[in-house]
mmCIF file of N, CA and C in Angstrom:
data_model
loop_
_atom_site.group_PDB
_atom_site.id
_atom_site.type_symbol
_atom_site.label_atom_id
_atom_site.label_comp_id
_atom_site.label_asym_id
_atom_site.label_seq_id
_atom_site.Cartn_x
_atom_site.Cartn_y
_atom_site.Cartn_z
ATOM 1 N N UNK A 284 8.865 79.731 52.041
ATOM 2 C CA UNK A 284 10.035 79.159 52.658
ATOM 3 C C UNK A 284 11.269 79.824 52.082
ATOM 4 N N UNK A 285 11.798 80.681 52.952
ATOM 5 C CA UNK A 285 13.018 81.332 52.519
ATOM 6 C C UNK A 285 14.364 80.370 52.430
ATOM 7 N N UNK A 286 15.308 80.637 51.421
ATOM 8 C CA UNK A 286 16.116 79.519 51.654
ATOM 9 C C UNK A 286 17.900 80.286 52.349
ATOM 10 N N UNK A 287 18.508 79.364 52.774
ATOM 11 C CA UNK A 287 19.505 80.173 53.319
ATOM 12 C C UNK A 287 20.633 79.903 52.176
ATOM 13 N N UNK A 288 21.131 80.716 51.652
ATOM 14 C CA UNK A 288 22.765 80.362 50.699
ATOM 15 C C UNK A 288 23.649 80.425 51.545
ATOM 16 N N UNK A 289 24.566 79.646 50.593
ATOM 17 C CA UNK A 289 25.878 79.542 51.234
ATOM 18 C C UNK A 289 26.640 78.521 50.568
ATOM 19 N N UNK A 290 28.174 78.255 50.600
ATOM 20 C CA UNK A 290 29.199 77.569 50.304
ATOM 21 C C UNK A 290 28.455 76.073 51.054
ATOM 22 N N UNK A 291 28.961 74.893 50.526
ATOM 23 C CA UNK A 291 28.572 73.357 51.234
ATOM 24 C C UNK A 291 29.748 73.386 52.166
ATOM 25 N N UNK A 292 29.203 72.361 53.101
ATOM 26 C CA UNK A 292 29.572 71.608 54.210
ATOM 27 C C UNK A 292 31.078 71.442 54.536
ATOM 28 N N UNK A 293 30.722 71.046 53.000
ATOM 29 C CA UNK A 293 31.945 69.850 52.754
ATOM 30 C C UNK A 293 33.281 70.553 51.413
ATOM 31 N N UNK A 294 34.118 70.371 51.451
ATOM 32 C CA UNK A 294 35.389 70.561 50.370
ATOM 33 C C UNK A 294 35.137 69.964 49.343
ATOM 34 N N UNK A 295 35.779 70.305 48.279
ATOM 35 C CA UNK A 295 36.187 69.301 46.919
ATOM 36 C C UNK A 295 37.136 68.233 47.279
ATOM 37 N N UNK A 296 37.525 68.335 48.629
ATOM 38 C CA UNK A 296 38.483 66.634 48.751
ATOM 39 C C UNK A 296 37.625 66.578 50.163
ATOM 40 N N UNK A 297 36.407 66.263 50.259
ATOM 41 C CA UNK A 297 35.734 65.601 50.891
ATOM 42 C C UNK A 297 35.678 66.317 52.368
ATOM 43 N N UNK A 298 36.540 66.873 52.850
ATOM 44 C CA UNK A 298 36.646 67.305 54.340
ATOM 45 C C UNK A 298 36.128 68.467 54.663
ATOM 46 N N UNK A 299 35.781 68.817 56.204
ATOM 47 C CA UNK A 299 35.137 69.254 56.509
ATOM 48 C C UNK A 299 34.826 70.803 56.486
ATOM 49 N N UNK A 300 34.474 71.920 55.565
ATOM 50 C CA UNK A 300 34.412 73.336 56.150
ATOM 51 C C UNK A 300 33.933 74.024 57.258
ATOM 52 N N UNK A 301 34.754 74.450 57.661
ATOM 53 C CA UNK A 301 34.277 75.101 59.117
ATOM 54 C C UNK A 301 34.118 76.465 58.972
ATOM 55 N N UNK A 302 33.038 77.734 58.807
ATOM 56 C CA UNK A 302 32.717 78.508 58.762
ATOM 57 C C UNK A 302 33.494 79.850 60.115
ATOM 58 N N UNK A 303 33.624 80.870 59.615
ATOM 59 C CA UNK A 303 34.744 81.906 60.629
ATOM 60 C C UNK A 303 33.330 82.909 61.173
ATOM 61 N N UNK A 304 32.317 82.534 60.711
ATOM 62 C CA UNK A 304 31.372 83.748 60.941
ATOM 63 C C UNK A 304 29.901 82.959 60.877
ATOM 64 N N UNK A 305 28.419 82.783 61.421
ATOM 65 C CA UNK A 305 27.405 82.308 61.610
ATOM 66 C C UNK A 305 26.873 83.040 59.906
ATOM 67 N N UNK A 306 25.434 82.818 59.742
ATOM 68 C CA UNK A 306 24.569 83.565 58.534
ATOM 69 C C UNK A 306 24.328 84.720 58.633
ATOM 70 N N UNK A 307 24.005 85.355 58.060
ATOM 71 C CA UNK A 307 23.508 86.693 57.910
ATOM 72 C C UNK A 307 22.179 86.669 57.086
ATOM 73 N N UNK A 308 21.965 87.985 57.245
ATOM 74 C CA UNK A 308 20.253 88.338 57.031
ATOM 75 C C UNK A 308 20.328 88.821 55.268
ATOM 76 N N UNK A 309 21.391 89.117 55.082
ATOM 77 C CA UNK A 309 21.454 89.342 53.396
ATOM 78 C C UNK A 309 21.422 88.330 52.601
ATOM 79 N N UNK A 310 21.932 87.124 53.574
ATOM 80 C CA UNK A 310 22.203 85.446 52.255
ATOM 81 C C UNK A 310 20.582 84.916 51.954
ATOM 82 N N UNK A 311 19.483 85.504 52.589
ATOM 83 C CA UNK A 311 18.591 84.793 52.641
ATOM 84 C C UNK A 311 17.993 84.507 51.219
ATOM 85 N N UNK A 312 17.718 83.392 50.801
ATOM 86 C CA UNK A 312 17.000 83.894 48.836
ATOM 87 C C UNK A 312 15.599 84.540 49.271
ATOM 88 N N UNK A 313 14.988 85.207 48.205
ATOM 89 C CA UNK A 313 13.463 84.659 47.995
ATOM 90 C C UNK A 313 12.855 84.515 48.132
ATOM 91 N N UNK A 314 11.419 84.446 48.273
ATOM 92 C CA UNK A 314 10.624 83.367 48.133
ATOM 93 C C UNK A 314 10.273 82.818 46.165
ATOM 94 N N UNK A 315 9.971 81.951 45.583
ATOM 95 C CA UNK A 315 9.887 81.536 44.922
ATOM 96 C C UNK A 315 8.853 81.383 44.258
ATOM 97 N N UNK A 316 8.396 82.375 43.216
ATOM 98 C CA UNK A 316 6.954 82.892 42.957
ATOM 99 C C UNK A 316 7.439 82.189 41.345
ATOM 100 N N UNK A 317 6.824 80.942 40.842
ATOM 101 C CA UNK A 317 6.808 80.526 39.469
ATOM 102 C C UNK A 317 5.793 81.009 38.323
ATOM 103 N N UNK A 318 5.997 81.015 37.179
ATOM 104 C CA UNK A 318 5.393 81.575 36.335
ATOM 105 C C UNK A 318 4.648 80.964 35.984
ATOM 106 N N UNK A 319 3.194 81.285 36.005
ATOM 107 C CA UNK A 319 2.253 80.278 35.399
ATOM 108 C C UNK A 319 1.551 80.395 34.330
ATOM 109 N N UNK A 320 0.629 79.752 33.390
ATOM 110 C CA UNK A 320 -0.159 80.300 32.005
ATOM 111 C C UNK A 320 -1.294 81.435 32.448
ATOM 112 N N UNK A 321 -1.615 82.412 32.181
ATOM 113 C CA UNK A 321 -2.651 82.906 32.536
ATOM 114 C C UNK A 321 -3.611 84.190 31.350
ATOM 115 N N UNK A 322 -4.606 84.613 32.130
ATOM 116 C CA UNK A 322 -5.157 85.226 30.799
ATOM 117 C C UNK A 322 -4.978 86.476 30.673
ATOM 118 N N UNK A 323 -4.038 87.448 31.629
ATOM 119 C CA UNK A 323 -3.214 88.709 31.089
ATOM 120 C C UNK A 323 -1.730 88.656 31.191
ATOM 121 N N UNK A 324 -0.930 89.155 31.040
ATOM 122 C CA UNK A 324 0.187 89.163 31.476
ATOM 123 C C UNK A 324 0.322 89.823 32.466
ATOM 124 N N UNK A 325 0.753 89.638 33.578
ATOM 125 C CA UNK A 325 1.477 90.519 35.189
ATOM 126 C C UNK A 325 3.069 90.053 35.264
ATOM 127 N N UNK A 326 3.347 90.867 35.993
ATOM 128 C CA UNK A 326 4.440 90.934 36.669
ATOM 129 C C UNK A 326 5.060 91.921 37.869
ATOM 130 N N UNK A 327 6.157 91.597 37.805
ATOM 131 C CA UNK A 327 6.815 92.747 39.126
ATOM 132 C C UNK A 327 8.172 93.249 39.339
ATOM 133 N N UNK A 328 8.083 94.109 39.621
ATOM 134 C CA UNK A 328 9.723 94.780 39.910
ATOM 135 C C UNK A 328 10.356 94.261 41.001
ATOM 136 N N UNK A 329 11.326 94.184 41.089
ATOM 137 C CA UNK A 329 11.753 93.843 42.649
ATOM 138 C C UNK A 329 13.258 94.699 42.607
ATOM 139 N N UNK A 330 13.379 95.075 43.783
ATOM 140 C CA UNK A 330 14.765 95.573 43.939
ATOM 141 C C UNK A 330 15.936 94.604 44.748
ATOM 142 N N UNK A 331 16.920 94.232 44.227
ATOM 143 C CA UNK A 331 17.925 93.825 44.133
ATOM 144 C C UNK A 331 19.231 94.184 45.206
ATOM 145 N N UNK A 332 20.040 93.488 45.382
ATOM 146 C CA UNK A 332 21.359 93.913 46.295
ATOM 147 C C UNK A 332 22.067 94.913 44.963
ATOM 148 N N UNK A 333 22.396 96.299 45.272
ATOM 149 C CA UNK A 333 23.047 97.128 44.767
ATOM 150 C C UNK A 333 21.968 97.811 44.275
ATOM 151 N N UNK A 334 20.910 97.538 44.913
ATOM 152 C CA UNK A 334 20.296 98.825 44.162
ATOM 153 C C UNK A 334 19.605 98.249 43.076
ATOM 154 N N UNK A 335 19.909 97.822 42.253
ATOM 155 C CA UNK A 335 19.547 96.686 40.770
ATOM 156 C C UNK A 335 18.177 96.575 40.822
ATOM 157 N N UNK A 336 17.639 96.522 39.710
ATOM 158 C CA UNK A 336 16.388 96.216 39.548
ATOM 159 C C UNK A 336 16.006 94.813 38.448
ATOM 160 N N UNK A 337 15.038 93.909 38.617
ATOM 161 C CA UNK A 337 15.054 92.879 38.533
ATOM 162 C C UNK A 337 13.276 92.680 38.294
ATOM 163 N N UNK A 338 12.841 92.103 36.932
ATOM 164 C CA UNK A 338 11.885 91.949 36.371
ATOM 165 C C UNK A 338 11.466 90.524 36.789
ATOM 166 N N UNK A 339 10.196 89.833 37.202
ATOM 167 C CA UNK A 339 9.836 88.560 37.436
ATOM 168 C C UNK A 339 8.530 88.865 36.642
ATOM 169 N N UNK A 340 8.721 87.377 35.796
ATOM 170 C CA UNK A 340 7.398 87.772 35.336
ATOM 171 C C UNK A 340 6.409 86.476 36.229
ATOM 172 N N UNK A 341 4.644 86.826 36.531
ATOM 173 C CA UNK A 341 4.124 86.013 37.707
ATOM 174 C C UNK A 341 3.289 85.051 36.661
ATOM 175 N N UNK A 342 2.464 86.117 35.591
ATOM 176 C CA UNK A 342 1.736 85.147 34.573
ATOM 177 C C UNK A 342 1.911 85.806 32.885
ATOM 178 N N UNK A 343 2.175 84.382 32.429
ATOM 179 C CA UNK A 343 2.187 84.110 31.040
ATOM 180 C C UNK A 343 1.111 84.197 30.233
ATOM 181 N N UNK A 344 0.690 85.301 29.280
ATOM 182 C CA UNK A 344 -0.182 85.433 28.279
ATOM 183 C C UNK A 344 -0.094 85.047 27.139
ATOM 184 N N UNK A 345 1.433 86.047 27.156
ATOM 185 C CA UNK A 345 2.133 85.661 25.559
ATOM 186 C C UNK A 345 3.625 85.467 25.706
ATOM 187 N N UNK A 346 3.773 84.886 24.584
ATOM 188 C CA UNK A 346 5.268 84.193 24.307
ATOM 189 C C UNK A 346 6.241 85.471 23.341
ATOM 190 N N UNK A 347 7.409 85.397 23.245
ATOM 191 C CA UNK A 347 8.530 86.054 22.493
ATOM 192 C C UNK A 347 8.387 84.981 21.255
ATOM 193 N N UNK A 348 7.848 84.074 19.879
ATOM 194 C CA UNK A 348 8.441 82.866 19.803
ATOM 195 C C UNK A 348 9.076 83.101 18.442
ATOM 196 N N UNK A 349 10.504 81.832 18.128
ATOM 197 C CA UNK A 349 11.028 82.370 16.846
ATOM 198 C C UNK A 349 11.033 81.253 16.024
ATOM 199 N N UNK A 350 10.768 81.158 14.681
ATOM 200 C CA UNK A 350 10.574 80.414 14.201
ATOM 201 C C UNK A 350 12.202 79.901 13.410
ATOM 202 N N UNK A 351 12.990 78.769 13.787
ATOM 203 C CA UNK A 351 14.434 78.688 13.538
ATOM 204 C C UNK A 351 14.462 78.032 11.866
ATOM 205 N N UNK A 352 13.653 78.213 11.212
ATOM 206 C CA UNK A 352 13.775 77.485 9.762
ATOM 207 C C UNK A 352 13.780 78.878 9.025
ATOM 208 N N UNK A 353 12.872 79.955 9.978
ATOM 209 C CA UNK A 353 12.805 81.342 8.660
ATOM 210 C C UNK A 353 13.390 82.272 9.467
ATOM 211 N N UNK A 354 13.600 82.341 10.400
ATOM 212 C CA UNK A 354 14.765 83.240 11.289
ATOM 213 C C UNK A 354 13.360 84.102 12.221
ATOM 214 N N UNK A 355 12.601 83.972 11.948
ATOM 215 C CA UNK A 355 11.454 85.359 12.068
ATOM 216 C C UNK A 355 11.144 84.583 13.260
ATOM 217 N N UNK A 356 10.558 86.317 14.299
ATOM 218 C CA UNK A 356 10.522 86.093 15.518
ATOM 219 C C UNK A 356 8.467 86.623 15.497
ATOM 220 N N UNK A 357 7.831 86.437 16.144
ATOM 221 C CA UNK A 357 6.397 86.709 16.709
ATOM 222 C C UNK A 357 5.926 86.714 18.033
ATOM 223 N N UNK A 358 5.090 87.654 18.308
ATOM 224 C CA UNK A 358 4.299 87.301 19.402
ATOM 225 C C UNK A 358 3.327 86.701 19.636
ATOM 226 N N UNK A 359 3.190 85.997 20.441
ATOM 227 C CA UNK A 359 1.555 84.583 20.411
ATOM 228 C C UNK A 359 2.040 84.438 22.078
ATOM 229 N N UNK A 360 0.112 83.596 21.275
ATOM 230 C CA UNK A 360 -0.650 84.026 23.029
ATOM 231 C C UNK A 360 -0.412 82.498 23.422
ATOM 232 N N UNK A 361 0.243 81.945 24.216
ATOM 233 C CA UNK A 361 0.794 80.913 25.057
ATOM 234 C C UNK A 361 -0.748 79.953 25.984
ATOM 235 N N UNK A 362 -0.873 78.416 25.387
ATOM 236 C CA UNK A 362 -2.029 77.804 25.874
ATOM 237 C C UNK A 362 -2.168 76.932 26.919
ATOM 238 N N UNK A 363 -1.356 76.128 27.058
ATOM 239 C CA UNK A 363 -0.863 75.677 28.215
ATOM 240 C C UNK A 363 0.400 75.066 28.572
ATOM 241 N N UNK A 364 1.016 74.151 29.389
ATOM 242 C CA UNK A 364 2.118 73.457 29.129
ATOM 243 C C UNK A 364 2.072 72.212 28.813
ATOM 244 N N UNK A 365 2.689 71.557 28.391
ATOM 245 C CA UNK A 365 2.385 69.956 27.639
ATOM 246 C C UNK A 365 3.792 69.423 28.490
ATOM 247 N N UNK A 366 4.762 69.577 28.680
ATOM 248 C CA UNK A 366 6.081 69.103 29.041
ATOM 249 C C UNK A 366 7.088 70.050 30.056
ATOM 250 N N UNK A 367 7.578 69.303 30.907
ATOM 251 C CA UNK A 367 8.323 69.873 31.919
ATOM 252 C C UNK A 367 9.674 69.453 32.615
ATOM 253 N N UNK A 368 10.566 69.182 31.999
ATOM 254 C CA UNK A 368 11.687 67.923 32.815
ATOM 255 C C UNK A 368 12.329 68.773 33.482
ATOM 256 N N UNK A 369 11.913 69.899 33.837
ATOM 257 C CA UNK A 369 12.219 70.387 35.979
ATOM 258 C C UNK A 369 11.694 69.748 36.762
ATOM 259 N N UNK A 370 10.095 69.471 36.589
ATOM 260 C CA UNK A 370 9.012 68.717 37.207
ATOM 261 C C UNK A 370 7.993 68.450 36.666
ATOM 262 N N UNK A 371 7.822 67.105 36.851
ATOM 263 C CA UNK A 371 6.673 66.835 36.038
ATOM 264 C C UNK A 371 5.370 67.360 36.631
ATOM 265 N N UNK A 372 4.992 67.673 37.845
ATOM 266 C CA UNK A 372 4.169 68.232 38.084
ATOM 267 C C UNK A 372 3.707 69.547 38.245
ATOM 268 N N UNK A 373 5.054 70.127 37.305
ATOM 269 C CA UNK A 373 4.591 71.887 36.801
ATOM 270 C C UNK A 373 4.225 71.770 35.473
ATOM 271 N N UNK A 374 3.817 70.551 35.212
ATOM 272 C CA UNK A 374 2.856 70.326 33.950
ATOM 273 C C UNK A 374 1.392 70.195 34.469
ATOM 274 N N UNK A 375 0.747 70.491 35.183
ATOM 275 C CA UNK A 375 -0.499 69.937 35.847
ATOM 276 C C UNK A 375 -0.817 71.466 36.367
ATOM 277 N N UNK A 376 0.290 72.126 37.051
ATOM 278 C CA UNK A 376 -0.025 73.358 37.990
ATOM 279 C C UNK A 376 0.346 74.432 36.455
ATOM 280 N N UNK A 377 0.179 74.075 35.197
ATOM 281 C CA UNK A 377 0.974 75.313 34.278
ATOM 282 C C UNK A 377 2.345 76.190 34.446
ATOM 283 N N UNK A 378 2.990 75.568 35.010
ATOM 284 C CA UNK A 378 4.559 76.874 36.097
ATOM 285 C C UNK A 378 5.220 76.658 34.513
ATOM 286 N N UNK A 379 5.594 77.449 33.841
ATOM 287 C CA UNK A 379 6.708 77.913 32.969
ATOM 288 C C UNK A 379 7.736 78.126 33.175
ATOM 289 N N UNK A 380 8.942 77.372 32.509
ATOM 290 C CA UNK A 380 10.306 77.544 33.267
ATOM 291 C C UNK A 380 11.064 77.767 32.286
ATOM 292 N N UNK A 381 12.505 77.861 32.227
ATOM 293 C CA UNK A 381 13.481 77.480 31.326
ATOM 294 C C UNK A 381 13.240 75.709 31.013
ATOM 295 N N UNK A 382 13.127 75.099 29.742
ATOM 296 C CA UNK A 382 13.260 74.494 29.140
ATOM 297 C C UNK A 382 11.967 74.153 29.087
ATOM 298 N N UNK A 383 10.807 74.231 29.384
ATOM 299 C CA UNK A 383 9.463 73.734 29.153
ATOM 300 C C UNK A 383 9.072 73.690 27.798
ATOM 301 N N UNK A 384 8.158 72.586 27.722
ATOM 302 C CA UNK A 384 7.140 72.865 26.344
ATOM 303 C C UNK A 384 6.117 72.943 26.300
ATOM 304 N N UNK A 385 5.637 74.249 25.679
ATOM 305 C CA UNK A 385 4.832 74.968 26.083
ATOM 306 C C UNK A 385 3.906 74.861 24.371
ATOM 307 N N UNK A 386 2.235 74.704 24.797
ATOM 308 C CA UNK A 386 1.576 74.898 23.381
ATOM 309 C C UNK A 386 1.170 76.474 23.146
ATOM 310 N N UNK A 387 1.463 76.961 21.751
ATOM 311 C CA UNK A 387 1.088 77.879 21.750
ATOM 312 C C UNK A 387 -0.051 78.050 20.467
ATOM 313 N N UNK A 388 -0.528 79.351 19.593
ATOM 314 C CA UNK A 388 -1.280 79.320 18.911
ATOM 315 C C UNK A 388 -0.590 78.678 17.897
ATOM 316 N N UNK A 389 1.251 78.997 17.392
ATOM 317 C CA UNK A 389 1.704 78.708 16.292
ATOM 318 C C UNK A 389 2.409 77.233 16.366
ATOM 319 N N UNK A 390 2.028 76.300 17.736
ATOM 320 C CA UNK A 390 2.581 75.464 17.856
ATOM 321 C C UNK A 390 3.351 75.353 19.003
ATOM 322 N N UNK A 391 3.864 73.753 19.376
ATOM 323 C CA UNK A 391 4.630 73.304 20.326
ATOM 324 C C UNK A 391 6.207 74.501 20.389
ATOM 325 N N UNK A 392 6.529 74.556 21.217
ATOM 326 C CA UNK A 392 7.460 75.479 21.393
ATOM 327 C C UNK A 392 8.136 75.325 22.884
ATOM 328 N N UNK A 393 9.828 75.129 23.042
ATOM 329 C CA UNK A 393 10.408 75.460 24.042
ATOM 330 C C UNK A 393 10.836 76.445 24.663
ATOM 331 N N UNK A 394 10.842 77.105 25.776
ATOM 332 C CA UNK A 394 10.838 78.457 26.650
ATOM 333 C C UNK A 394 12.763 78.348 26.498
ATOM 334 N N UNK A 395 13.601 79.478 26.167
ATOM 335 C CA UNK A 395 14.841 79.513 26.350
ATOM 336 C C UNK A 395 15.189 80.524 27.247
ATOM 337 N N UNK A 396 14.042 81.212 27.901
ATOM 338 C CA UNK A 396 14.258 81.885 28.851
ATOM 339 C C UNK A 396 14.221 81.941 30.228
ATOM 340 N N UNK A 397 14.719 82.879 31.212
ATOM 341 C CA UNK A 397 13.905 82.346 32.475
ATOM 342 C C UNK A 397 13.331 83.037 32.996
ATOM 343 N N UNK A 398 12.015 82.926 33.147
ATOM 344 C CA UNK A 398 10.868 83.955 33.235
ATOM 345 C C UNK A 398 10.835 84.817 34.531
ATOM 346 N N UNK A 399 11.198 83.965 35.528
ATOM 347 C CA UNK A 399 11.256 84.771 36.831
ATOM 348 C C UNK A 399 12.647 85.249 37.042
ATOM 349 N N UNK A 400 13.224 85.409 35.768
ATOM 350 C CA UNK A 400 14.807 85.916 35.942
ATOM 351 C C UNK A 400 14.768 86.845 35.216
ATOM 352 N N UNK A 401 14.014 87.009 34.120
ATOM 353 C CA UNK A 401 14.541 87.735 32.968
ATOM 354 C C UNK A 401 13.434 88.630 32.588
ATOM 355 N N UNK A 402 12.394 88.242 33.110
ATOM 356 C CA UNK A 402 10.919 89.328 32.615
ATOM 357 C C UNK A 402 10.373 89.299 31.322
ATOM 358 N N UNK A 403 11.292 88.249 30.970
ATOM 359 C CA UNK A 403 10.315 88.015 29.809
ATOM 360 C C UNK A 403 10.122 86.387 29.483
ATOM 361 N N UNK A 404 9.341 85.954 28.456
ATOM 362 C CA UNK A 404 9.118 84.391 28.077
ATOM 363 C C UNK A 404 9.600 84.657 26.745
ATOM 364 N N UNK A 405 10.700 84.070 26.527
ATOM 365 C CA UNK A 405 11.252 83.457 24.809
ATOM 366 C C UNK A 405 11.039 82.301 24.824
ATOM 367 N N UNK A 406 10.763 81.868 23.549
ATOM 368 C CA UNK A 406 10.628 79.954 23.034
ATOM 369 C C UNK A 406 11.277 80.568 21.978
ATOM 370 N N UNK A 407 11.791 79.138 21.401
ATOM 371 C CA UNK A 407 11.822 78.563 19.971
ATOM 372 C C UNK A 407 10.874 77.460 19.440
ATOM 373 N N UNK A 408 10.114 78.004 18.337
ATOM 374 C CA UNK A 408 9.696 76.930 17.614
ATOM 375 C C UNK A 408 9.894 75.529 17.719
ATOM 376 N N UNK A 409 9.070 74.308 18.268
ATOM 377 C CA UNK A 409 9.493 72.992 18.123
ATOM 378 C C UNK A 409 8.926 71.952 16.814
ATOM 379 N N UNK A 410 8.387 72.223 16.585
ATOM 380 C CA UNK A 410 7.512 71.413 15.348
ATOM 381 C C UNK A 410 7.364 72.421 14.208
#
């Protein structure tokens, strides 16, 4: 389901916007491919308006994670998700997001990244 962007309806003092021009074929987003736990890492390139290139990552193997008491950063292999307050039911389907908590080998850990934005998975240490 592609979504259409655009400015709202409506003003900041409530009244009505009336548009000078219909949609176009460039506003369209997406489709919306979430990151899930899995047992290699994949991903994909995508090309971008301007040319730009743009990393999504599709599945989660391993984590970036840093431990905030000793400063030190590691790589570990990511087990499932335990917590989700985007949706609770991308705790059930594994989808990795920005703010999830995610179990890993070295422990509970929150994602500060955004995986289908940024191409990669960072956490910080939670426990």
């Amino acid at each position: 389901m592609a979504l259409w962007q655009g400015k709202s309806q409506r003003k900041p003092t409530g009244g009505r916007r009336r548009y000078a021009r219909g949609k176009r074929k460039f506003e369209i987003a997406r489709e919306v491919i979430p990151t899930v736990v899995a047992k290699a890492q994949e991903g994909e390139t995508l090309r971008v308006r301007g040319g730009n290139h743009k990393t999504r990552v599709l599945g989660a193997f391993k984590v970036n994670l840093v431990d905030p008491k000793t400063g030190k950063s590691a790589s570990v292999e990511v087990t499932t998700v335990k917590e989700n307050p985007a949706n609770p039911n991308y705790v059930q389907r594994n989808f990795v997001t920005k703010g999830a908590i995610i179990d890993t080998t070295a422990g509970r850990a929150r994602v500060t990244s955004r995986p289908g934005q940024d191409g990669v998975v960072n956490a910080v240490l939670v426990e």
